[in-house]
XYZ file of C-alpha atoms in Angstrom:
297
model
C -22.743 14.014 12.399
C -21.796 13.580 16.062
C -19.157 16.126 15.903
C -21.555 18.885 14.565
C -24.625 17.548 16.233
C -24.588 20.498 19.035
C -24.324 24.512 18.200
C -20.520 26.145 18.035
C -19.231 29.869 19.279
C -15.874 30.922 19.589
C -13.370 30.137 22.304
C -12.198 33.980 22.455
C -12.955 36.878 20.343
C -11.260 37.161 16.574
C -9.750 40.489 15.802
C -8.322 41.437 12.399
C -8.840 44.797 10.427
C -8.616 46.005 6.628
C -10.272 47.766 4.404
C -13.587 47.825 2.795
C -13.666 46.837 -0.924
C -16.166 49.406 -1.973
C -15.556 52.261 0.603
C -11.973 51.771 0.688
C -12.618 52.746 4.606
C -10.637 51.255 7.337
C -12.355 48.991 9.297
C -12.017 46.554 12.843
C -13.888 43.917 13.179
C -13.764 41.770 16.284
C -16.548 38.555 16.366
C -16.983 37.064 19.368
C -18.686 34.484 21.614
C -22.285 34.682 21.248
C -25.071 32.490 23.486
C -27.039 29.457 21.617
C -29.385 30.412 19.262
C -28.484 33.881 18.805
C -27.594 33.319 15.398
C -25.000 36.087 13.727
C -25.250 39.421 15.055
C -23.647 42.422 13.066
C -23.281 45.483 15.909
C -21.868 48.937 14.039
C -19.669 50.136 16.758
C -19.453 53.674 14.896
C -23.092 54.085 15.447
C -24.624 55.396 18.509
C -27.613 57.421 17.580
C -30.169 54.057 16.014
C -30.092 50.709 16.775
C -27.020 49.413 15.512
C -27.758 45.944 15.550
C -28.231 43.786 12.239
C -29.232 40.435 12.466
C -27.966 38.101 8.995
C -31.567 36.794 7.967
C -32.582 36.687 4.341
C -34.904 39.347 5.236
C -32.214 41.848 5.545
C -30.455 41.386 2.612
C -31.341 45.075 1.026
C -29.052 44.971 -1.763
C -27.053 42.816 -4.266
C -24.742 44.648 -6.403
C -21.496 43.903 -5.982
C -21.963 42.140 -2.830
C -24.199 40.931 0.116
C -25.728 44.056 2.102
C -27.987 43.468 5.132
C -29.836 46.179 6.964
C -32.177 46.652 9.823
C -35.447 48.570 10.045
C -33.046 51.685 11.118
C -31.812 52.022 8.486
C -28.096 50.904 9.734
C -26.209 48.505 7.069
C -23.680 46.265 7.101
C -22.118 45.533 3.647
C -19.901 42.521 1.976
C -21.163 40.046 4.520
C -20.350 36.669 2.793
C -17.190 35.792 2.893
C -17.030 35.865 6.889
C -20.225 34.282 6.541
C -18.806 31.459 4.416
C -15.980 30.856 7.084
C -18.370 31.393 10.002
C -20.715 27.785 8.629
C -18.194 25.861 7.606
C -15.956 26.776 10.268
C -18.751 25.277 12.372
C -19.312 28.674 14.072
C -23.701 29.185 14.685
C -23.343 32.630 16.897
C -21.473 35.290 17.086
C -21.373 39.302 17.325
C -19.314 40.739 14.745
C -18.583 43.927 16.072
C -17.144 46.406 13.462
C -16.770 50.021 13.326
C -17.267 51.151 9.998
C -20.532 50.031 6.711
C -18.439 47.580 5.480
C -16.784 44.320 6.350
C -13.258 44.430 5.380
C -12.393 42.389 2.013
C -8.763 41.327 3.332
C -7.405 39.476 0.518
C -10.602 38.626 -1.225
C -11.099 35.268 0.153
C -12.462 33.198 3.152
C -8.968 32.255 3.862
C -8.191 35.394 6.501
C -11.442 34.693 8.188
C -10.749 31.230 8.550
C -7.202 31.437 9.997
C -8.580 34.400 12.785
C -11.696 32.071 14.001
C -9.202 28.880 13.981
C -6.560 31.404 16.600
C -10.114 31.894 18.125
C -10.784 28.216 18.930
C -14.785 27.007 18.883
C -16.639 26.078 21.792
C -19.374 23.466 21.930
C -22.938 24.776 23.130
C -25.461 22.650 24.739
C -28.305 23.277 22.333
C -28.548 20.810 19.550
C -27.819 22.801 15.859
C -30.569 22.599 13.474
C -29.842 22.145 9.798
C -31.906 23.647 7.093
C -33.251 20.023 5.416
C -34.281 20.428 1.418
C -37.132 18.729 1.193
C -38.487 19.963 -2.409
C -37.113 21.024 -5.587
C -36.767 25.255 -4.853
C -35.811 26.823 -8.530
C -35.316 30.225 -9.228
C -34.694 31.301 -13.132
C -33.676 35.001 -14.513
C -33.282 34.527 -17.929
C -29.698 32.399 -18.671
C -29.056 32.688 -14.941
C -30.642 29.848 -12.515
C -29.958 28.817 -8.977
C -31.428 25.892 -7.690
C -32.252 24.059 -4.044
C -33.097 19.584 -4.473
C -32.336 17.165 -1.517
C -29.626 15.821 -0.858
C -28.012 13.664 2.197
C -25.148 15.709 2.283
C -24.605 19.721 1.483
C -23.410 19.554 -2.081
C -22.114 23.171 -4.290
C -22.152 22.813 -7.447
C -21.755 26.044 -9.750
C -21.335 27.035 -13.779
C -19.504 30.475 -15.089
C -19.148 31.697 -18.256
C -17.418 34.249 -19.239
C -16.246 35.673 -22.988
C -12.781 36.516 -21.717
C -10.149 33.555 -22.515
C -8.883 33.840 -18.906
C -11.753 32.275 -17.709
C -14.501 30.359 -20.337
C -16.366 28.352 -19.013
C -16.058 26.825 -15.805
C -17.805 24.497 -13.663
C -17.428 22.756 -9.691
C -19.111 20.157 -8.422
C -18.544 19.579 -4.709
C -19.444 17.691 -1.862
C -19.006 20.130 1.151
C -17.961 20.000 4.997
C -15.276 21.898 6.338
C -12.020 20.111 5.235
C -13.445 20.136 1.684
C -14.344 23.812 2.394
C -10.575 24.405 3.498
C -9.084 22.516 0.562
C -11.278 23.213 -2.483
C -12.667 27.129 -1.466
C -11.492 29.176 0.761
C -8.246 30.667 -0.813
C -10.505 31.244 -4.195
C -10.125 35.446 -4.328
C -13.464 37.596 -5.902
C -12.830 39.010 -9.394
C -12.971 41.894 -11.822
C -12.455 43.359 -14.981
C -10.784 46.665 -15.362
C -12.892 48.226 -17.457
C -15.691 47.216 -14.998
C -13.121 48.755 -11.774
C -12.508 51.902 -13.447
C -16.079 52.797 -14.072
C -17.050 51.201 -10.314
C -14.987 53.848 -8.961
C -16.791 56.673 -11.373
C -19.734 55.398 -8.899
C -17.743 55.796 -5.975
C -17.402 51.763 -5.413
C -14.945 49.642 -5.657
C -12.384 52.519 -3.960
C -10.706 49.705 -1.972
C -10.475 47.417 -4.774
C -6.917 46.449 -5.647
C -4.880 43.324 -7.126
C -3.913 42.517 -3.326
C -8.193 41.921 -2.740
C -9.122 40.759 -6.036
C -7.748 39.080 -9.434
C -7.927 41.866 -11.715
C -8.736 40.355 -15.882
C -7.597 42.783 -18.849
C -9.644 41.438 -22.184
C -7.928 37.791 -22.122
C -5.246 38.807 -20.012
C -4.631 38.168 -15.840
C -2.665 41.442 -14.532
C -1.859 40.145 -10.968
C 1.536 39.595 -11.062
C 1.432 35.701 -9.094
C -0.985 34.714 -11.550
C -4.242 32.447 -10.273
C -4.145 30.318 -6.847
C -6.109 27.605 -8.557
C -6.425 27.029 -12.781
C -10.587 27.908 -12.197
C -10.224 30.111 -9.539
C -12.982 31.863 -10.579
C -15.910 29.237 -10.332
C -14.782 28.136 -7.285
C -15.116 31.716 -5.727
C -18.716 32.093 -7.114
C -19.148 28.528 -5.100
C -17.323 30.307 -1.756
C -20.141 33.731 -1.967
C -22.925 31.118 -2.923
C -21.634 29.303 0.610
C -21.982 33.060 2.606
C -24.932 33.877 0.767
C -27.111 30.940 1.622
C -25.892 31.255 5.820
C -27.801 34.228 6.156
C -30.559 31.412 6.250
C -29.935 30.942 9.593
C -29.043 27.537 9.832
C -26.401 25.360 7.219
C -28.178 23.515 4.822
C -28.333 19.505 4.463
C -28.938 19.832 0.381
C -28.041 20.481 -3.159
C -27.099 23.506 -3.863
C -26.556 24.580 -7.849
C -25.743 27.845 -9.595
C -25.483 28.755 -12.959
C -23.979 32.313 -13.813
C -26.000 33.022 -10.737
C -24.743 36.278 -8.274
C -25.979 37.636 -4.550
C -29.193 38.602 -6.012
C -30.434 35.235 -7.378
C -28.746 33.878 -4.221
C -30.816 35.582 -1.918
C -33.589 34.793 -4.633
C -33.820 31.525 -3.726
C -33.420 31.997 -0.054
C -36.131 33.634 -0.004
C -37.910 31.240 -2.423
C -37.344 28.638 0.406
C -38.644 30.663 2.699
C -41.975 31.558 1.696
C -42.012 27.640 0.761
C -42.314 25.629 3.770
C -43.526 22.501 2.744
C -40.233 22.037 0.931
C -37.642 21.965 4.061
C -37.521 21.172 7.344
C -35.204 22.109 10.258
C -33.724 18.953 11.492
C -31.594 18.145 14.364
C -29.250 15.260 14.883
C -28.716 15.358 18.840
C -32.802 13.434 19.137
C -31.905 11.171 16.438
C -28.262 10.260 18.401
C -30.383 9.799 21.260
C -33.022 7.968 20.066
C -30.435 5.248 18.394
C -28.511 4.584 22.135
């Protein structure tokens, strides 16, 4: 735990660009170093007439249809933040300013891998403040029909997820992993978002999924996967849902020390779980390992 006992930011800016999966708009992004205790702040550089800073917090999440959207009191929003958020927390980046010139984060290839790669190129810098973890002390659970999301105490960060779809291309899948930086890279980072062709067509009629394609999503029609290259992993679908959950949890502002379990869950119930945890101060505490290391010396 010593390696991650202190906060980290980036060594220099991580710069990339791409299309938003829903807007179809081309967006340029620069993830920049930030002082200790900043957290992750998104800045809409295309907005100049009002407050353009949106802090990634549980309370800032304002929409969860097909992705996590955060907003501020001035009505400025940033959409589809979860894949970058997962890459940041699992790369050990606590503090960053994310400047973007549009309303939605680029979808890249539909996974967190491109974000991991640009963050790696930028490098990490240790800061002088202790890294705070959110230690789960008591079970918190949100149930919505057959969907469920739970946080329970554990000595490490664990992620379990289960999905079930009628399509034979997916079926029932489950993953249960102890999660750290290396495990995220090995097990989840390259797993892409997915959707059904008939849903994509309906979404486009609603003005969504304008940037969605087989370049950035696994597309299913009936029981068939349409992408010519096929899947990256046999259970890529459930692994992507676990990736999403990690990104959705990081709006708590600190990495979780505990076990997350999702059953048929999505962004909405993930955020409901975040809010339920924040509303139950008895169920968690901040824990820093710098003090414990000092006491042990």
